[in-house]
Amino acid sequence: MRALVYGLMATAALGCGAAQAQQKTLYVAAYGGSFEQTMRKDIIPAFESKTGVKVEYVAGNSTDNLAKLQAQKGNQQIDVVILDDGPMYQAVALGFCTDIAKAPVYDDLYDLAKIPSGKAVSVGAVGTGIVYNKKVFDENGWAAPASWKDIEDAKFRKKLVVPPINNSYGLHALVMMARLDGGGEKTIDPGFKAFKDKVNPNVLAYEPSPGKMTELFQSGQATIAVWGSGRAKALADTGFPAAFVYPKEGGIVLASAACAITGSKQAAEAQQFIQHMLSPEVQTVMATGAGFGPVNKTVTLTAEQQVGIPYGPEQMGKLLVVDWDTINANREAWNKRWTREIER
């Protein structure tokens, strides 16, 4: 009997060891901060439970994670990467992303989520527009900002804050000012001219830091800014009278996109994880936990959950998409020109 028990124990141990050896590990690289907390707490455990695949999370900003892909070229240790849309277009151009597997959930996505190459897909979105101090506007009898052109208004002299163009919010503003004056991504000169001649006199600071931007508003130095819907919501959640608008010409989508890495040893699981990210359940979690507008049209949010994020066909339909291929090809030159001509 004792021999039988030992035999059964040994068999069980071998079976357990075999199961552990067979368990697959998926490496997912994405943002830190509140996004990482939401991923670790709610999104990854559900995927692991459903698939039996272990997920290792690699936290870093988009620039850092793109650099990791470049450093690991030919021997990738990342299976799925989630990046801001600009860096994602770079990752696609550099050959790091494989085709997104078509699945039923793909048909439920807004068009702006479908990156033209078919090698990446947006999993969430925020919008770039204008945030302003509603209390100050009310006290002065000013109408809420309605156009991108409003940042040229002389009444905002030294009261406007704009991130620099190495930040997506500032870059979006440059593109919009170019578009409104007859140019665009392929003809950026009108944008630089508008900033130099009309916007610059109003600028208190070209500030990239969300923390510093918040301080400038709370101290009363800033009254209006170009910023994102999620950032504006976070400021309003502190009790500050921040209001956010998409200008009549359109806000610009700032999307977070996912791709499965070419050469991944867990190719099928990488595709499964991306489909998981696009499911209505996870899209709802990202909206409520990370402030991302759902790109899945079937997601239903309460009125309270909708506050501060782009939601629904009307808002998603008004968000504009920039030409990242053109921008990325010229961005280094634009950054140098910006330093030379605008932010001197």
Coordinates of C-alpha atoms in Angstrom, one line a residue:
M1 CA 0.0 0.0 0.0
R2 CA 2.8 2.4 0.9
A3 CA 4.5 1.6 -2.4
L4 CA 1.2 2.4 -4.2
V5 CA 0.8 5.7 -2.4
Y6 CA 4.4 6.7 -3.2
G7 CA 3.8 5.7 -6.8
L8 CA 0.6 7.8 -7.1
M9 CA 2.4 10.8 -5.5
A10 CA 5.3 10.5 -7.9
T11 CA 2.9 10.3 -10.9
A12 CA 1.0 13.3 -9.6
A13 CA 4.3 15.2 -9.2
L14 CA 5.4 14.3 -12.7
G15 CA 2.0 15.4 -14.1
C16 CA 2.2 18.7 -12.2
G17 CA 5.7 19.3 -13.4
A18 CA 4.7 18.5 -17.0
A19 CA 1.7 21.0 -16.7
Q20 CA 4.0 23.7 -15.4
A21 CA 6.5 23.0 -18.1
Q22 CA 3.8 23.3 -20.8
Q23 CA 2.3 26.6 -19.4
K24 CA 3.0 29.4 -21.8
T25 CA 4.2 32.9 -20.8
L26 CA 3.2 35.9 -22.8
Y27 CA 5.2 39.1 -22.4
V28 CA 3.2 42.3 -22.7
A29 CA 4.9 45.7 -22.8
A30 CA 2.7 48.8 -22.1
Y31 CA 2.4 51.9 -20.0
G32 CA 3.0 52.2 -16.3
G33 CA 0.9 54.3 -13.8
S34 CA -2.8 53.9 -13.6
F35 CA -2.9 51.9 -16.8
E36 CA -0.5 49.3 -15.4
Q37 CA -2.6 49.0 -12.2
T38 CA -5.8 48.4 -14.2
M39 CA -4.0 45.8 -16.3
R40 CA -2.6 43.9 -13.4
K41 CA -5.8 44.1 -11.3
D42 CA -8.6 43.5 -13.7
I43 CA -7.5 42.7 -17.3
I44 CA -4.5 40.3 -17.0
P45 CA -6.1 37.9 -14.4
A46 CA -9.2 37.5 -16.5
F47 CA -7.1 36.5 -19.5
E48 CA -4.9 34.1 -17.5
S49 CA -8.0 32.5 -16.0
K50 CA -9.6 32.1 -19.4
T51 CA -6.6 30.8 -21.3
G52 CA -4.2 29.3 -18.8
V53 CA -1.4 31.5 -20.2
K54 CA 0.8 33.4 -17.8
V55 CA 1.3 37.1 -18.6
E56 CA 4.4 39.0 -17.6
Y57 CA 3.9 42.8 -17.7
V58 CA 6.8 45.0 -18.9
A59 CA 6.0 48.6 -17.9
G60 CA 7.4 51.6 -19.8
N61 CA 6.4 54.6 -21.8
S62 CA 5.9 54.4 -25.5
T63 CA 9.4 55.7 -26.4
D64 CA 11.1 53.3 -24.0
N65 CA 9.1 50.2 -25.2
L66 CA 9.8 51.1 -28.8
A67 CA 13.5 51.3 -27.9
K68 CA 13.3 47.9 -26.4
L69 CA 11.9 46.4 -29.6
Q70 CA 14.8 48.0 -31.5
A71 CA 17.4 46.7 -29.0
Q72 CA 15.9 43.2 -29.2
K73 CA 15.7 43.1 -33.0
G74 CA 16.2 39.5 -34.3
N75 CA 15.6 38.1 -30.8
Q76 CA 12.4 39.6 -29.5
Q77 CA 11.5 39.0 -25.9
I78 CA 8.2 40.9 -26.2
D79 CA 5.0 39.3 -27.6
V80 CA 2.5 42.2 -27.5
V81 CA 3.2 45.9 -27.3
I82 CA 0.8 48.7 -26.5
L83 CA 2.0 52.2 -27.7
D84 CA 0.7 55.6 -28.4
D85 CA -0.5 55.8 -32.0
G86 CA 2.5 57.8 -33.2
P87 CA 5.2 55.4 -32.0
M88 CA 3.0 52.5 -33.1
Y89 CA 3.2 53.7 -36.7
Q90 CA 6.9 53.8 -36.3
A91 CA 6.9 50.2 -34.9
V92 CA 4.9 49.1 -37.9
A93 CA 7.2 50.9 -40.4
L94 CA 10.2 49.2 -38.8
G95 CA 8.7 45.8 -39.3
F96 CA 8.1 44.9 -35.7
C97 CA 4.3 44.1 -36.0
T98 CA 2.6 41.2 -37.7
D99 CA -0.9 41.2 -39.2
I100 CA -3.8 41.5 -36.7
A101 CA -5.8 38.3 -36.9
K102 CA -9.4 39.1 -38.0
A103 CA -12.0 38.1 -35.4
P104 CA -15.7 38.8 -35.0
V105 CA -14.9 41.6 -32.5
Y106 CA -13.0 43.5 -35.2
D107 CA -16.3 44.2 -37.0
D108 CA -17.5 46.0 -33.8
L109 CA -14.8 48.6 -33.8
Y110 CA -15.0 52.3 -34.8
D111 CA -13.2 53.0 -38.1
L112 CA -10.6 55.2 -36.3
A113 CA -9.5 52.1 -34.4
K114 CA -8.5 50.3 -37.6
I115 CA -4.9 51.3 -38.4
P116 CA -4.6 51.1 -42.3
S117 CA -1.7 48.7 -42.4
G118 CA -3.7 46.0 -40.6
K119 CA -0.7 45.3 -38.4
A120 CA -2.0 47.2 -35.3
V121 CA -5.3 48.2 -33.8
S122 CA -6.3 50.9 -31.4
V123 CA -7.5 49.5 -28.0
G124 CA -8.6 52.9 -26.5
A125 CA -8.7 56.6 -27.2
V126 CA -8.6 60.0 -25.6
G127 CA -9.1 63.3 -27.4
T128 CA -7.0 66.4 -27.8
G129 CA -8.9 69.7 -27.4
I130 CA -9.1 72.7 -25.2
V131 CA -9.3 72.8 -21.4
Y132 CA -10.2 76.1 -19.6
N133 CA -10.9 77.5 -16.1
K134 CA -14.7 77.8 -16.2
K135 CA -14.8 80.0 -13.1
V136 CA -12.5 82.6 -14.7
F137 CA -14.5 82.5 -18.0
D138 CA -17.7 83.0 -16.1
E139 CA -16.4 85.9 -14.0
N140 CA -15.2 87.6 -17.2
G141 CA -18.3 86.9 -19.2
W142 CA -16.3 85.0 -21.8
A143 CA -18.0 82.3 -24.0
A144 CA -16.5 78.9 -23.8
P145 CA -13.8 78.2 -26.4
A146 CA -15.3 76.9 -29.6
S147 CA -12.5 76.9 -32.2
W148 CA -8.8 76.1 -32.4
K149 CA -8.5 79.7 -33.6
D150 CA -9.6 80.8 -30.1
I151 CA -6.0 80.2 -28.7
E152 CA -5.0 83.1 -30.9
D153 CA -7.3 85.5 -29.0
A154 CA -5.4 88.4 -27.4
K155 CA -7.4 88.2 -24.2
F156 CA -5.5 85.1 -23.3
R157 CA -2.1 86.9 -23.4
K158 CA 0.3 85.0 -21.1
K159 CA -2.6 82.8 -19.9
L160 CA -2.3 80.0 -22.5
V161 CA -0.3 76.8 -21.9
V162 CA 0.6 74.4 -24.8
P163 CA 2.8 71.3 -24.6
P164 CA 5.8 71.3 -26.9
I165 CA 5.5 69.3 -30.2
N166 CA 7.6 66.4 -28.9
N167 CA 4.4 65.8 -26.9
S168 CA 1.3 64.6 -28.9
Y169 CA -0.9 67.3 -27.6
G170 CA 1.4 70.1 -28.8
L171 CA 1.9 68.3 -32.1
H172 CA -1.8 68.0 -32.6
A173 CA -2.2 71.8 -32.1
L174 CA 0.5 72.5 -34.7
V175 CA -1.2 70.3 -37.2
M176 CA -4.6 71.8 -36.6
M177 CA -3.3 75.4 -36.9
A178 CA -1.6 74.4 -40.2
R179 CA -4.9 72.8 -41.5
L180 CA -6.9 75.9 -40.6
D181 CA -4.6 78.1 -42.5
G182 CA -4.5 76.1 -45.7
G183 CA -1.8 73.6 -44.9
G184 CA -1.6 70.3 -43.0
E185 CA 0.8 67.5 -42.3
K186 CA 2.3 67.7 -45.8
T187 CA 2.5 71.5 -45.7
I188 CA 3.3 72.4 -42.1
D189 CA 4.6 76.0 -42.7
P190 CA 1.2 77.7 -42.0
G191 CA 1.2 76.0 -38.6
F192 CA 4.6 77.3 -37.7
K193 CA 3.6 80.8 -38.9
A194 CA 0.4 80.8 -36.9
F195 CA 2.2 79.8 -33.7
K196 CA 5.0 82.3 -34.3
D197 CA 2.8 85.3 -35.1
K198 CA -0.5 84.7 -33.3
V199 CA -0.3 82.0 -30.7
N200 CA 3.1 82.7 -29.2
P201 CA 2.2 86.1 -27.7
N202 CA -0.5 84.3 -25.6
V203 CA 1.7 81.4 -24.3
L204 CA 2.7 81.4 -20.7
A205 CA 4.6 78.2 -21.0
Y206 CA 5.2 75.3 -23.4
E207 CA 4.8 72.7 -20.7
P208 CA 5.0 68.9 -21.2
S209 CA 4.5 67.9 -17.6
P210 CA 0.9 67.0 -16.5
G211 CA 1.9 67.8 -12.9
K212 CA 3.3 71.3 -13.8
M213 CA 0.3 72.0 -16.1
T214 CA -2.0 71.3 -13.1
E215 CA 0.0 73.6 -10.9
L216 CA -0.2 76.4 -13.5
F217 CA -4.0 76.1 -13.5
Q218 CA -4.4 75.8 -9.7
S219 CA -2.1 78.8 -9.1
G220 CA -4.2 81.0 -11.4
Q221 CA -1.4 81.6 -13.9
A222 CA -3.0 79.5 -16.6
T223 CA -6.6 80.0 -17.8
I224 CA -6.7 78.0 -21.0
A225 CA -4.6 75.1 -22.5
V226 CA -4.3 72.6 -25.3
W227 CA -4.6 69.3 -23.5
G228 CA -6.2 65.8 -23.5
S229 CA -9.7 64.8 -22.3
G230 CA -8.3 62.4 -19.8
R231 CA -5.9 65.0 -18.3
A232 CA -8.8 67.5 -18.1
K233 CA -11.0 65.0 -16.3
A234 CA -8.2 64.2 -13.8
L235 CA -7.9 67.9 -13.1
A236 CA -11.6 68.3 -12.7
D237 CA -11.7 65.3 -10.4
T238 CA -9.6 67.3 -7.9
G239 CA -12.4 69.8 -7.6
F240 CA -10.9 72.4 -9.8
P241 CA -13.4 74.1 -12.2
A242 CA -11.8 72.7 -15.3
A243 CA -14.0 72.3 -18.4
F244 CA -13.0 70.6 -21.7
V245 CA -14.3 71.1 -25.2
Y246 CA -13.6 69.6 -28.6
P247 CA -13.3 72.6 -31.0
K248 CA -15.9 72.9 -33.8
E249 CA -13.2 71.9 -36.4
G250 CA -12.7 68.7 -34.5
G251 CA -10.7 67.2 -31.7
I252 CA -7.8 64.9 -32.5
V253 CA -7.8 61.3 -31.4
L254 CA -4.8 60.2 -29.3
A255 CA -5.1 56.4 -29.4
S256 CA -3.3 53.6 -27.7
A257 CA -2.6 50.8 -30.1
A258 CA -1.6 47.2 -29.8
C259 CA 0.3 44.9 -32.1
A260 CA 1.5 41.3 -32.0
I261 CA 5.3 41.2 -32.5
T262 CA 6.7 39.5 -35.6
G263 CA 8.6 36.4 -34.6
S264 CA 6.9 35.9 -31.3
K265 CA 7.1 32.4 -30.0
Q266 CA 3.5 32.8 -28.6
A267 CA 2.0 34.1 -31.8
A268 CA -1.5 32.7 -31.3
E269 CA -1.6 33.8 -27.6
A270 CA -0.5 37.3 -28.6
Q271 CA -3.5 37.5 -31.0
Q272 CA -5.8 36.2 -28.3
F273 CA -4.6 38.9 -25.9
I274 CA -5.3 41.6 -28.4
Q275 CA -8.8 40.2 -29.0
H276 CA -9.2 40.2 -25.2
M277 CA -8.3 43.9 -25.0
L278 CA -11.0 44.6 -27.6
S279 CA -13.8 42.7 -25.9
P280 CA -16.7 44.7 -24.5
E281 CA -15.9 43.6 -20.9
V282 CA -12.3 44.8 -21.1
Q283 CA -13.2 48.0 -23.0
T284 CA -15.5 48.9 -20.1
V285 CA -12.8 48.2 -17.6
M286 CA -10.3 50.4 -19.5
A287 CA -12.9 53.2 -19.6
T288 CA -13.7 53.1 -15.9
G289 CA -10.2 52.3 -14.7
A290 CA -7.9 54.0 -17.1
G291 CA -10.1 56.8 -18.6
F292 CA -9.9 55.4 -22.2
G293 CA -12.7 56.0 -24.6
P294 CA -14.0 52.6 -25.8
V295 CA -13.2 51.8 -29.5
N296 CA -15.7 48.9 -29.4
K297 CA -19.1 50.2 -30.5
T298 CA -21.1 47.7 -28.4
V299 CA -19.8 49.1 -25.1
T300 CA -22.5 50.7 -23.0
L301 CA -21.4 53.2 -20.2
T302 CA -23.6 55.0 -17.7
A303 CA -23.8 58.8 -17.8
E304 CA -21.4 59.0 -14.9
Q305 CA -18.9 56.6 -16.6
Q306 CA -18.9 58.7 -19.8
V307 CA -17.7 61.9 -18.2
G308 CA -14.4 63.1 -19.5
I309 CA -13.8 60.4 -22.1
P310 CA -14.8 60.2 -25.8
Y311 CA -17.7 57.9 -26.1
G312 CA -20.3 56.8 -28.6
P313 CA -20.6 57.3 -32.4
E314 CA -21.2 61.1 -32.2
Q315 CA -18.0 61.9 -30.3
M316 CA -15.9 59.2 -31.9
G317 CA -17.1 60.3 -35.3
K318 CA -15.9 63.9 -34.7
L319 CA -12.4 63.0 -33.7
L320 CA -9.8 63.5 -36.4
V321 CA -6.9 61.2 -37.2
V322 CA -3.5 62.7 -38.2
D323 CA -1.2 61.4 -40.9
W324 CA 1.4 59.7 -38.7
D325 CA 3.4 58.4 -41.6
T326 CA 4.1 61.9 -42.8
I327 CA 4.6 63.2 -39.3
N328 CA 7.1 60.5 -38.3
A329 CA 9.1 61.1 -41.5
N330 CA 9.4 64.8 -40.6
R331 CA 9.2 64.9 -36.8
E332 CA 12.9 65.3 -36.1
A333 CA 13.2 68.3 -38.5
W334 CA 10.0 69.8 -37.0
N335 CA 11.3 69.4 -33.5
K336 CA 14.5 71.3 -34.4
R337 CA 12.6 74.0 -36.2
W338 CA 10.2 74.4 -33.2
T339 CA 13.2 74.9 -30.9
R340 CA 14.7 77.4 -33.3
E341 CA 11.6 79.4 -34.2
I342 CA 9.0 79.0 -31.5
E343 CA 10.3 77.8 -28.1
R344 CA 13.4 80.0 -28.0

